[in-house]
Coordinates of C-alpha atoms in Angstrom, one line a residue:
X909 CA 11.7 23.7 -10.3
X910 CA 10.3 20.2 -9.7
X911 CA 9.3 18.2 -12.8
X912 CA 6.7 15.5 -13.3
X913 CA 8.3 12.2 -14.4
X914 CA 5.3 10.0 -14.5
X915 CA 1.6 10.3 -14.0
X916 CA -0.8 11.6 -12.9
X917 CA -2.9 8.5 -12.4
X918 CA -6.4 8.7 -11.0
X919 CA -6.6 5.7 -8.7
X920 CA -9.1 5.4 -5.8
X921 CA -12.5 7.1 -6.2
X922 CA -14.8 7.0 -3.2
X923 CA -18.3 5.5 -3.9
X924 CA -19.5 5.6 -0.3
X925 CA -19.6 9.4 0.1
X926 CA -18.5 10.5 -3.4
X927 CA -16.2 13.1 -1.9
X928 CA -12.7 11.7 -2.1
X929 CA -10.1 10.3 -4.6
X930 CA -6.4 9.7 -4.8
X931 CA -3.9 10.8 -7.5
X932 CA -0.6 9.1 -8.0
X933 CA 2.5 10.9 -9.3
X934 CA 6.3 10.6 -9.7
X935 CA 8.4 13.8 -9.4
X936 CA 12.0 14.2 -10.3
X937 CA 13.0 15.5 -6.8
X938 CA 11.6 15.6 -3.2
X939 CA 8.7 18.1 -3.1
X940 CA 5.1 18.8 -2.0
X941 CA 2.7 17.4 -4.6
X942 CA -0.7 19.2 -4.8
X943 CA -3.9 18.6 -6.7
X944 CA -6.2 21.5 -7.3
X945 CA -9.7 21.0 -8.7
X946 CA -11.8 23.6 -10.5
X947 CA -14.6 23.2 -8.0
X948 CA -12.3 24.0 -5.0
X949 CA -11.6 20.4 -4.0
X950 CA -8.0 19.3 -3.6
X951 CA -5.3 17.8 -1.5
X952 CA -1.5 17.6 -1.0
X953 CA 1.1 15.1 0.1
X954 CA 4.9 15.2 0.3
X955 CA 6.8 12.8 -1.9
X956 CA 8.4 9.7 -0.4
X957 CA 11.6 8.2 -1.8
X958 CA 12.3 4.7 -3.1
X959 CA 15.6 3.8 -4.8
X960 CA 16.2 7.4 -5.7
X961 CA 12.7 8.0 -7.1
X962 CA 10.2 10.3 -5.6
X963 CA 6.5 9.4 -5.5
X964 CA 3.3 10.8 -3.9
X965 CA -0.2 9.5 -3.6
X966 CA -2.3 12.7 -3.1
X967 CA -5.6 12.4 -1.2
X968 CA -8.2 14.6 -2.8
X969 CA -11.1 15.7 -0.6
X970 CA -14.1 18.0 -1.0
X971 CA -15.4 16.6 -4.2
X972 CA -19.1 17.1 -4.9
X973 CA -21.0 13.8 -5.5
X974 CA -22.5 13.4 -8.9
X975 CA -20.2 16.0 -10.6
X976 CA -17.2 16.0 -12.8
X977 CA -14.4 18.5 -12.2
X978 CA -11.2 19.3 -13.9
X979 CA -7.9 19.2 -12.0
X980 CA -4.3 20.3 -12.2
X981 CA -1.2 19.0 -10.5
X982 CA 1.4 21.2 -8.9
X983 CA 4.9 20.2 -7.6
X984 CA 6.5 22.6 -5.2
X985 CA 3.9 25.1 -6.1
X986 CA 4.5 25.1 -9.8
X987 CA 1.9 23.7 -12.3
X988 CA 3.1 20.6 -14.1
X989 CA -0.1 19.1 -15.4
X990 CA -1.9 19.4 -17.7
X991 CA 1.0 19.6 -20.1
X992 CA 1.1 22.7 -22.3
X993 CA -0.3 22.2 -25.8
X994 CA -1.0 18.5 -25.1
X995 CA -3.9 18.3 -27.5
X996 CA -5.9 16.2 -25.0
X997 CA -9.0 17.3 -23.1
X998 CA -8.6 18.4 -19.4
X999 CA -8.0 15.6 -16.9
X1000 CA -11.1 15.2 -14.7
X1001 CA -12.3 13.4 -11.6
X1002 CA -15.9 12.2 -11.6
X1003 CA -17.3 11.9 -8.1
X1004 CA -20.1 9.3 -8.1
X1005 CA -23.6 10.2 -7.0
X1006 CA -24.5 8.7 -3.6
X1007 CA -27.6 6.7 -3.0
X1008 CA -30.2 8.1 -0.6
X1009 CA -33.9 8.6 -0.1
X1010 CA -35.4 8.8 -3.5
X1011 CA -32.0 8.3 -5.2
X1012 CA -31.2 4.8 -6.3
X1013 CA -27.6 3.5 -6.2
X1014 CA -25.7 4.7 -9.3
X1015 CA -24.9 2.2 -12.0
X1016 CA -21.4 1.0 -12.7
X1017 CA -19.5 0.7 -16.0
X1018 CA -16.3 -1.5 -15.7
X1019 CA -13.9 -1.9 -18.6
X1020 CA -11.4 -4.7 -18.1
X1021 CA -8.6 -6.7 -19.8
X1022 CA -5.1 -8.0 -19.3
X1023 CA -1.7 -8.5 -21.0
X1024 CA -0.6 -5.2 -22.4
X1025 CA 2.9 -4.9 -23.9
X1026 CA 3.8 -1.2 -24.4
X1027 CA 2.8 0.1 -27.8
X1028 CA 5.6 1.4 -30.1
X1029 CA 5.9 5.1 -30.8
X1030 CA 3.2 6.5 -33.1
X1031 CA 5.5 6.6 -36.1
X1032 CA 6.3 2.9 -35.9
X1033 CA 4.3 -0.3 -36.4
X1034 CA 4.7 -3.0 -33.7
X1035 CA 4.3 -6.8 -34.0
X1036 CA 1.1 -7.0 -32.0
X1037 CA -1.3 -4.8 -34.0
X1038 CA -3.5 -1.9 -32.6
X1039 CA -3.4 -1.4 -28.8
X1040 CA -7.0 -1.7 -27.5
X1041 CA -6.3 0.6 -24.5
X1042 CA -4.6 3.2 -26.7
X1043 CA -7.5 3.0 -29.1
X1044 CA -10.1 3.5 -26.3
X1045 CA -8.1 6.5 -25.1
X1046 CA -8.0 8.1 -28.6
X1047 CA -11.7 7.6 -29.0
X1048 CA -12.6 9.2 -25.6
X1049 CA -10.1 12.1 -26.2
X1050 CA -11.7 12.8 -29.6
X1051 CA -15.2 13.0 -28.1
X1052 CA -15.1 14.5 -24.6
X1053 CA -18.9 13.9 -24.3
X1054 CA -18.5 10.2 -24.9
X1055 CA -19.5 7.8 -22.1
X1056 CA -16.4 6.8 -20.2
X1057 CA -15.8 3.8 -18.0
X1058 CA -16.2 4.4 -14.3
X1059 CA -13.2 2.2 -13.6
X1060 CA -10.6 0.3 -15.5
X1061 CA -9.7 -3.1 -14.1
X1062 CA -6.2 -4.1 -15.3
X1063 CA -6.0 -7.8 -14.6
X1064 CA -2.3 -8.6 -14.8
X1065 CA 0.7 -8.3 -17.0
X1066 CA 0.6 -4.5 -17.0
X1067 CA 4.4 -4.7 -17.7
X1068 CA 6.5 -7.5 -19.1
X1069 CA 9.7 -8.0 -17.1
X1070 CA 10.8 -10.9 -19.3
X1071 CA 9.7 -9.8 -22.9
X1072 CA 11.2 -6.4 -23.6
X1073 CA 10.9 -4.0 -26.5
X1074 CA 13.9 -3.4 -28.8
X1075 CA 14.3 0.1 -27.3
X1076 CA 14.4 -1.2 -23.8
X1077 CA 16.9 -3.9 -24.7
X1078 CA 19.2 -1.3 -26.2
X1079 CA 18.8 0.8 -23.0
X1080 CA 19.7 -2.3 -20.9
X1081 CA 22.7 -3.1 -23.2
X1082 CA 24.1 0.4 -22.5
X1083 CA 23.9 -0.3 -18.7
X1084 CA 25.2 -3.9 -18.4
X1085 CA 26.4 -7.0 -20.3
X1086 CA 23.3 -8.8 -21.5
X1087 CA 25.4 -12.0 -21.9
X1088 CA 25.2 -12.4 -18.1
X1089 CA 22.0 -13.6 -16.4
X1090 CA 19.2 -12.6 -16.5
X1091 CA 20.2 -11.3 -19.9
X1092 CA 17.6 -9.2 -21.8
X1093 CA 15.2 -9.1 -18.9
X1094 CA 14.9 -6.6 -16.1
X1095 CA 17.2 -7.2 -13.1
X1096 CA 16.5 -4.5 -10.5
X1097 CA 14.2 -1.7 -9.4
X1098 CA 15.7 0.9 -11.8
X1099 CA 15.1 -1.3 -14.7
X1100 CA 11.5 -1.9 -13.6
X1101 CA 10.9 1.8 -13.6
X1102 CA 11.9 1.9 -17.3
X1103 CA 9.0 -0.5 -18.0
X1104 CA 6.5 1.8 -16.4
X1105 CA 7.9 4.8 -18.2
X1106 CA 7.6 3.0 -21.5
X1107 CA 4.1 1.9 -20.8
X1108 CA 2.5 4.9 -19.0
X1109 CA 4.3 7.8 -20.8
X1110 CA 2.5 6.8 -24.0
X1111 CA 0.5 10.0 -24.5
X1112 CA -2.9 8.4 -25.0
X1113 CA -2.4 6.0 -22.1
X1114 CA -1.1 8.8 -19.8
X1115 CA -4.2 10.9 -20.5
X1116 CA -6.6 8.0 -20.1
X1117 CA -5.1 7.0 -16.7
X1118 CA -5.2 10.6 -15.5
X1119 CA -9.0 10.8 -16.0
X1120 CA -10.4 7.3 -15.6
X1121 CA -10.0 5.5 -12.2
X1122 CA -8.0 2.3 -12.5
X1123 CA -7.5 -0.8 -10.2
X1124 CA -4.7 -3.3 -10.8
X1125 CA -3.5 -6.7 -9.9
X1126 CA -0.4 -8.5 -11.0
X1127 CA 0.1 -11.7 -13.0
X1128 CA 3.3 -13.6 -13.8
X1129 CA 4.9 -11.3 -16.4
X1130 CA 4.8 -8.4 -13.9
X1131 CA 7.6 -10.5 -12.3
X1132 CA 8.5 -13.4 -14.6
X1133 CA 6.8 -15.9 -16.8
X1134 CA 5.4 -18.9 -14.7
X1135 CA 6.0 -17.0 -11.5
X1136 CA 5.3 -19.5 -8.6
X1137 CA 4.1 -22.3 -10.9
X1138 CA 5.5 -25.0 -8.6
X1139 CA 7.8 -25.7 -5.6
X1140 CA 10.4 -27.2 -8.0
X1141 CA 10.3 -24.1 -10.2
X1142 CA 10.7 -21.8 -7.1
X1143 CA 13.6 -23.9 -5.7
X1144 CA 15.5 -23.6 -9.1
X1145 CA 14.9 -19.9 -9.3
X1146 CA 16.1 -19.3 -5.7
X1147 CA 19.3 -21.2 -6.6
X1148 CA 20.3 -18.6 -9.2
X1149 CA 22.4 -15.5 -8.3
X1150 CA 20.0 -13.0 -9.8
X1151 CA 16.5 -14.1 -8.7
X1152 CA 16.5 -12.5 -5.3
X1153 CA 17.1 -9.0 -6.6
X1154 CA 14.6 -9.6 -9.4
X1155 CA 11.7 -10.7 -7.2
X1156 CA 12.3 -8.1 -4.5
X1157 CA 12.4 -5.4 -7.2
X1158 CA 9.3 -6.8 -8.8
X1159 CA 7.3 -6.7 -5.6
X1160 CA 8.7 -3.3 -4.6
X1161 CA 7.9 -1.7 -7.9
X1162 CA 4.4 -3.2 -8.0
X1163 CA 3.7 -1.9 -4.5
X1164 CA 4.8 1.6 -5.5
X1165 CA 3.3 1.8 -9.0
X1166 CA 0.2 -0.3 -8.8
X1167 CA -0.8 -1.6 -5.3
X1168 CA -0.8 1.6 -3.3
X1169 CA -3.5 3.1 -5.6
X1170 CA -5.8 0.1 -5.0
X1171 CA -6.2 1.1 -1.4
X1172 CA -8.7 3.6 0.1
X1173 CA -7.3 6.6 2.1
X1174 CA -8.5 4.9 5.3
X1175 CA -6.6 1.7 4.4
X1176 CA -3.5 3.7 3.6
X1177 CA -3.7 5.5 6.9
X1178 CA -3.8 2.1 8.7
X1179 CA -1.0 0.6 6.7
X1180 CA 2.2 0.4 8.8
X1181 CA 4.4 0.0 5.7
X1182 CA 3.0 3.2 4.0
X1183 CA 3.5 5.0 7.3
X1184 CA 7.1 3.8 7.6
X1185 CA 8.0 4.7 4.0
X1186 CA 6.7 8.2 4.4
X1187 CA 8.3 8.7 7.9
X1188 CA 11.9 8.6 6.7
X1189 CA 13.8 10.5 4.0
X1190 CA 14.4 7.3 2.1
X1191 CA 11.9 4.5 2.4
X1192 CA 13.9 2.0 0.4
X1193 CA 15.1 -0.2 3.3
X1194 CA 11.6 -0.4 4.8
X1195 CA 10.0 -1.4 1.5
X1196 CA 12.9 -3.9 0.7
X1197 CA 12.5 -5.5 4.1
X1198 CA 8.7 -5.9 3.5
X1199 CA 9.3 -7.4 0.0
X1200 CA 11.9 -9.9 1.4
X1201 CA 9.4 -11.1 4.0
X1202 CA 6.6 -11.2 1.5
X1203 CA 8.6 -13.4 -0.8
X1204 CA 9.8 -15.8 2.0
X1205 CA 6.4 -15.9 3.7
X1206 CA 3.6 -15.1 1.2
X1207 CA 1.0 -15.2 4.1
X1208 CA 2.7 -12.1 5.6
X1209 CA 1.4 -9.8 2.9
X1210 CA -2.0 -9.3 1.3
X1211 CA -2.3 -8.1 -2.2
X1212 CA -6.0 -8.9 -2.6
X1213 CA -8.5 -6.2 -1.9
X1214 CA -12.2 -5.3 -1.9
X1215 CA -14.0 -2.4 -3.4
X1216 CA -17.7 -1.7 -3.1
X1217 CA -19.3 0.4 -5.8
X1218 CA -22.8 1.2 -4.6
X1219 CA -24.7 -2.1 -5.0
X1220 CA -21.8 -3.9 -6.8
X1221 CA -18.9 -5.5 -5.0
X1222 CA -15.4 -6.3 -6.4
X1223 CA -13.1 -8.8 -4.8
X1224 CA -9.7 -8.6 -6.6
X1225 CA -7.8 -11.8 -5.8
X1226 CA -4.1 -12.5 -5.7
X1227 CA -3.6 -15.7 -7.7
X1228 CA 0.2 -15.5 -7.8
X1229 CA 1.9 -14.7 -4.5
X1230 CA -0.6 -16.3 -2.2
X1231 CA -0.1 -19.9 -3.6
X1232 CA 0.7 -23.0 -1.6
X1233 CA 3.2 -24.9 -3.7
X1234 CA 3.9 -28.1 -1.8
X1235 CA 2.6 -30.9 -4.0
X1236 CA 0.7 -32.7 -1.3
X1237 CA -1.3 -29.5 -0.4
X1238 CA -1.2 -27.3 -3.5
X1239 CA -3.6 -24.4 -3.3
X1240 CA -4.1 -21.3 -5.4
X1241 CA -4.8 -19.4 -2.2
X1242 CA -3.3 -20.1 1.2
X1243 CA -5.8 -20.7 4.0
X1244 CA -5.8 -17.1 5.2
X1245 CA -6.4 -15.8 1.7
X1246 CA -9.2 -18.3 1.1
X1247 CA -10.8 -17.2 4.3
X1248 CA -10.5 -13.6 3.3
X1249 CA -12.2 -14.3 0.0
X1250 CA -15.0 -16.2 1.7
X1251 CA -15.6 -13.7 4.4
X1252 CA -15.8 -10.8 1.9
X1253 CA -18.0 -12.6 -0.5
X1254 CA -20.5 -13.4 2.3
X1255 CA -20.2 -10.2 4.3
X1256 CA -23.5 -8.3 3.9
X1257 CA -24.8 -11.1 1.7
X1258 CA -28.0 -9.7 0.2
X1259 CA -26.7 -6.2 0.4
X1260 CA -25.2 -6.2 -3.1
X1261 CA -26.7 -6.9 -6.6
X1262 CA -23.6 -8.0 -8.4
X1263 CA -20.4 -9.7 -7.2
X1264 CA -17.3 -9.4 -9.4
X1265 CA -14.3 -11.6 -8.6
X1266 CA -11.2 -10.4 -10.3
X1267 CA -8.8 -13.2 -10.9
X1268 CA -6.0 -12.8 -13.4
X1269 CA -6.3 -16.5 -14.2
X1270 CA -9.6 -17.9 -15.4
X1271 CA -11.7 -20.1 -13.2
X1272 CA -13.5 -21.9 -16.1
X1273 CA -11.2 -22.9 -19.0
X1274 CA -11.7 -24.8 -22.2
X1275 CA -12.7 -28.3 -21.0
X1276 CA -9.7 -30.1 -22.6
X1277 CA -7.3 -27.6 -20.9
X1278 CA -9.1 -28.0 -17.6
X1279 CA -8.9 -31.8 -17.7
X1280 CA -5.2 -31.6 -18.8
X1281 CA -4.4 -29.4 -15.8
X1282 CA -6.1 -31.7 -13.3
X1283 CA -4.4 -34.7 -14.9
X1284 CA -1.0 -32.9 -14.7
X1285 CA -1.6 -32.0 -11.1
X1286 CA -2.2 -35.7 -10.3
X1287 CA 1.0 -36.7 -12.2
X1288 CA 3.1 -34.2 -10.3
X1289 CA 1.6 -35.4 -7.0
X1290 CA 3.0 -38.9 -7.9
X1291 CA -0.3 -40.6 -8.7
X1292 CA 1.4 -42.5 -11.5
X1293 CA 4.8 -42.8 -10.0
X1294 CA 8.1 -40.8 -10.0
X1295 CA 8.8 -41.0 -13.7
X1296 CA 5.4 -39.6 -14.6
X1297 CA 5.9 -36.9 -11.9
X1298 CA 9.0 -35.7 -13.7
X1299 CA 7.2 -35.7 -17.0
X1300 CA 4.4 -33.8 -15.4
X1301 CA 6.6 -31.1 -14.0
X1302 CA 8.2 -30.6 -17.4
X1303 CA 4.8 -30.4 -19.1
X1304 CA 3.5 -28.0 -16.4
X1305 CA 6.2 -25.5 -17.2
X1306 CA 6.2 -25.9 -21.0
X1307 CA 2.5 -25.6 -21.3
X1308 CA 1.6 -23.1 -18.6
X1309 CA -0.6 -25.6 -16.8
X1310 CA -1.2 -23.4 -13.7
X1311 CA -4.8 -22.1 -13.7
X1312 CA -7.4 -22.8 -11.1
X1313 CA -7.8 -26.4 -12.5
X1314 CA -4.2 -27.1 -11.7
X1315 CA -5.1 -26.6 -8.0
X1316 CA -8.0 -29.0 -7.9
X1317 CA -9.0 -28.3 -4.2
X1318 CA -8.9 -24.6 -4.8
X1319 CA -11.1 -25.0 -7.9
X1320 CA -13.7 -26.9 -5.9
X1321 CA -13.5 -24.3 -3.1
X1322 CA -14.1 -21.4 -5.4
X1323 CA -16.9 -23.2 -7.2
X1324 CA -18.6 -24.1 -3.9
X1325 CA -18.3 -20.4 -2.7
X1326 CA -19.8 -19.1 -6.0
X1327 CA -22.7 -21.5 -5.7
X1328 CA -23.3 -20.6 -2.1
X1329 CA -23.2 -16.8 -2.8
X1330 CA -25.4 -17.2 -5.8
X1331 CA -28.1 -19.4 -4.3
X1332 CA -31.2 -18.4 -2.3
X1333 CA -33.4 -15.4 -1.8
X1334 CA -30.5 -13.1 -0.8
X1335 CA -28.4 -14.0 -3.9
X1336 CA -27.1 -11.2 -6.1
X1337 CA -28.4 -11.0 -9.7
X1338 CA -25.0 -11.9 -11.1
X1339 CA -21.7 -13.4 -10.0
X1340 CA -19.0 -12.8 -12.6
X1341 CA -15.4 -14.0 -12.5
X1342 CA -13.3 -11.5 -14.5
X1343 CA -10.1 -12.8 -15.9
X1344 CA -7.4 -12.5 -18.6
X1345 CA -4.0 -14.3 -19.2
X1346 CA -5.0 -16.7 -22.0
X1347 CA -4.8 -14.3 -25.0
X1348 CA -8.3 -14.8 -26.1
X1349 CA -11.8 -13.8 -25.0
X1350 CA -14.8 -15.9 -24.2
X1351 CA -17.9 -16.2 -22.0
X1352 CA -18.6 -19.4 -20.1
X1353 CA -21.5 -20.4 -17.8
X1354 CA -21.4 -23.2 -15.3
X1355 CA -24.3 -25.6 -14.9
X1356 CA -25.0 -25.1 -11.2
X1357 CA -28.4 -24.7 -9.4
X1358 CA -27.9 -21.0 -8.6
X1359 CA -30.4 -18.2 -8.3
X1360 CA -27.9 -15.7 -9.7
X1361 CA -26.6 -15.8 -13.2
X1362 CA -23.0 -16.9 -13.0
X1363 CA -20.4 -16.1 -15.7
X1364 CA -16.7 -16.6 -16.4
X1365 CA -15.8 -13.5 -18.5
X1366 CA -12.3 -13.7 -19.9
X1367 CA -10.7 -10.9 -21.9
X1368 CA -7.1 -10.9 -23.1
X1369 CA -4.9 -9.5 -24.6
X1370 CA -5.1 -5.7 -24.5
X1371 CA -2.0 -5.5 -26.6
X1372 CA -0.2 -8.7 -27.4
X1373 CA -0.5 -11.6 -29.8
X1374 CA -1.0 -15.4 -29.9
X1375 CA 0.7 -18.1 -32.1
X1376 CA -1.6 -19.7 -34.6
X1377 CA -1.0 -23.1 -33.2
X1378 CA -2.1 -22.0 -29.7
X1379 CA -5.1 -20.4 -31.2
X1380 CA -6.2 -23.7 -32.8
X1381 CA -5.4 -25.4 -29.5
X1382 CA -7.9 -23.2 -27.7
X1383 CA -10.5 -23.9 -30.4
X1384 CA -9.9 -27.6 -30.0
X1385 CA -10.2 -27.2 -26.2
X1386 CA -13.8 -26.0 -26.5
X1387 CA -14.8 -28.7 -29.1
X1388 CA -16.5 -32.0 -28.6
X1389 CA -13.3 -33.7 -29.7
X1390 CA -11.5 -31.8 -27.0
X1391 CA -14.0 -32.9 -24.4
X1392 CA -13.4 -36.5 -25.5
X1393 CA -9.7 -36.2 -25.3
X1394 CA -10.0 -34.6 -21.8
X1395 CA -11.8 -37.7 -20.6
X1396 CA -8.8 -39.7 -21.6
X1397 CA -6.6 -37.5 -19.4
X1398 CA -9.0 -38.0 -16.6
X1399 CA -8.9 -41.8 -16.9
X1400 CA -5.1 -41.9 -17.1
X1401 CA -4.7 -39.6 -14.1
X1402 CA -7.5 -41.3 -12.1
X1403 CA -9.0 -37.9 -11.4
X1404 CA -12.6 -38.5 -12.2
X1405 CA -15.0 -36.1 -13.7
X1406 CA -14.9 -32.3 -12.8
X1407 CA -17.1 -31.4 -9.9
X1408 CA -19.3 -29.2 -12.2
X1409 CA -19.8 -28.7 -15.9
X1410 CA -19.9 -25.6 -18.0
X1411 CA -20.5 -24.4 -21.5
X1412 CA -19.1 -21.7 -23.7
X1413 CA -21.8 -19.1 -24.5
X1414 CA -19.6 -16.6 -26.3
X1415 CA -16.4 -16.7 -28.3
X1416 CA -13.6 -17.6 -28.6
X1417 CA -12.5 -14.2 -29.9
X1418 CA -8.9 -13.4 -30.8
X1419 CA -7.3 -10.0 -31.1
X1420 CA -6.5 -7.0 -28.9
X1421 CA -9.7 -6.3 -27.0
X1422 CA -11.5 -5.0 -23.9
X1423 CA -14.7 -6.1 -22.2
X1424 CA -17.1 -3.7 -20.6
X1425 CA -19.7 -4.6 -18.0
X1426 CA -22.6 -2.2 -17.4
X1427 CA -24.4 -2.8 -14.1
X1428 CA -27.6 -1.0 -13.2
X1429 CA -29.9 -2.1 -10.5
X1430 CA -30.1 -5.9 -11.0
X1431 CA -29.4 -5.8 -14.7
X1432 CA -26.1 -6.5 -16.4
X1433 CA -24.9 -5.9 -20.0
X1434 CA -21.7 -7.1 -21.6
X1435 CA -19.8 -5.6 -24.5
X1436 CA -16.6 -6.7 -26.2
X1437 CA -14.7 -4.3 -28.3
X1438 CA -11.7 -5.2 -30.5
X1439 CA -9.0 -2.8 -31.8
X1440 CA -8.7 -3.0 -35.6
X1441 CA -6.7 -1.0 -38.1
X1442 CA -7.8 -0.2 -41.6
X1443 CA -5.9 -1.4 -44.7
X1444 CA -4.7 2.0 -45.9
X1445 CA -1.4 3.6 -45.0
X1446 CA -1.8 5.9 -42.1
X1447 CA -5.2 4.6 -41.3
X1448 CA -6.2 4.9 -37.6
X1449 CA -7.2 2.1 -35.3
X1450 CA -10.8 1.9 -34.2
X1451 CA -12.8 -0.1 -31.7
X1452 CA -15.3 -2.5 -33.3
X1453 CA -18.0 -4.0 -31.1
X1454 CA -18.2 -7.8 -31.7
X1455 CA -20.5 -8.6 -28.7
X1456 CA -23.3 -6.7 -27.1
X1457 CA -25.4 -8.9 -24.8
X1458 CA -27.7 -8.8 -21.9
X1459 CA -26.5 -11.1 -19.1
X1460 CA -29.5 -10.9 -16.9
X1461 CA -32.2 -11.9 -19.4
X1462 CA -34.1 -15.1 -18.4
X1463 CA -32.3 -18.4 -19.1

């Protein structure tokens, strides 16, 4: 009898016709995976094999728009989900209503965040406090009638390949000598699968991901801290004996566990790699060859993607693998990726009410940090000579100076694109850049002459922590003193003033947290919820709303 090792995850849900979805699973052997819905919808797909593991992405068709239906998963004909006596409500698929004559486009509720280290077992306390995603799942499971997100946006660091739990370190130590590089970090595909088991077999998370559609993008810790921070960093990593296997395994595991589910059934059918992997009894070689080419030539692969949700558009942007690292032409996005972003932002301009740009790294940072990153980029280019260039490279790595500001031309290009999209009679009501990474949450607004309301919405972490000194550093970064210090960096680096100014209009907030955007017509509302635990022994975590704000109210 085939068993279910991981999943199910509800991934793509069709907002064009409302009739289709995809469900991702991992089985313990080759088999036919089938999804059966209570309303008669369903689908099936045979598993494909990668590194001895067996996966399927099941296309579900026949859903009725505007309805919610329960579903079950069968492997080789045997029911494997829902788990017996799980204690959770049935897993469901909600098919969105479809706009038509007399039927306006449905609203969209998006919950997002980043940076989630796996929560410890329920009988243990971990170092990072209550897990916001766990807490959301528990709240929804306790009240099946509660309003759920339409989609979860997981904006990077879904797994931490370089910061492992004690349990995973013990598991690694039983497999190999941790005194040899890369030490207590994952080294290969099999070890990556352990991270996904640890994170997604958490009972609350497993149920939540089975019933709320999720979209993902990677950030550095999905592969390694500071991934692709500079050309010098990359050269040093490629000189080590373990890096090649690490990065190939990171890209392979991300493609299997996260990227595939971001794609629509039509995109999957047109994907030659997906076809090749399914056409052979073992797709490992095909996927490994793809990963090797993607690492050597980032322009050969596209991890970014677009999703339209009625009158709202999401552009999820790869800010890690698509970089140009040569110091004389550094860019967050290579030319093809920049063109893709521009084309998809302007395609059908006037045909959407809200534009969401998902970027794991924030566009607008605390002004002091922004100025420091622009200054650092100038030093590393050699603006102050070779000695300062060496100092700049060291500072870049020690201080994680690698956000949009660290790629000045890319910052300008993104700013110009947002202003272009947001200006004129065809402008959407809002343009929101959704980000994480920086282990705090805030709202920032640029001072640009746009018709649309433009926001940087940053929410991090979902489950992690931040050192007190770093917390105070972020507070300083937003202060008047921080702005004054930033001008000093600008003078030393001869970088001039930023091409635009912005102000913080919410936060900073620290803690494990999630933001939710509610979009309806041309209105937008933002909520920030933090996971907090009571003082008593055995007290349960709860979500506390610390911000509830209209974004589209008049300026």
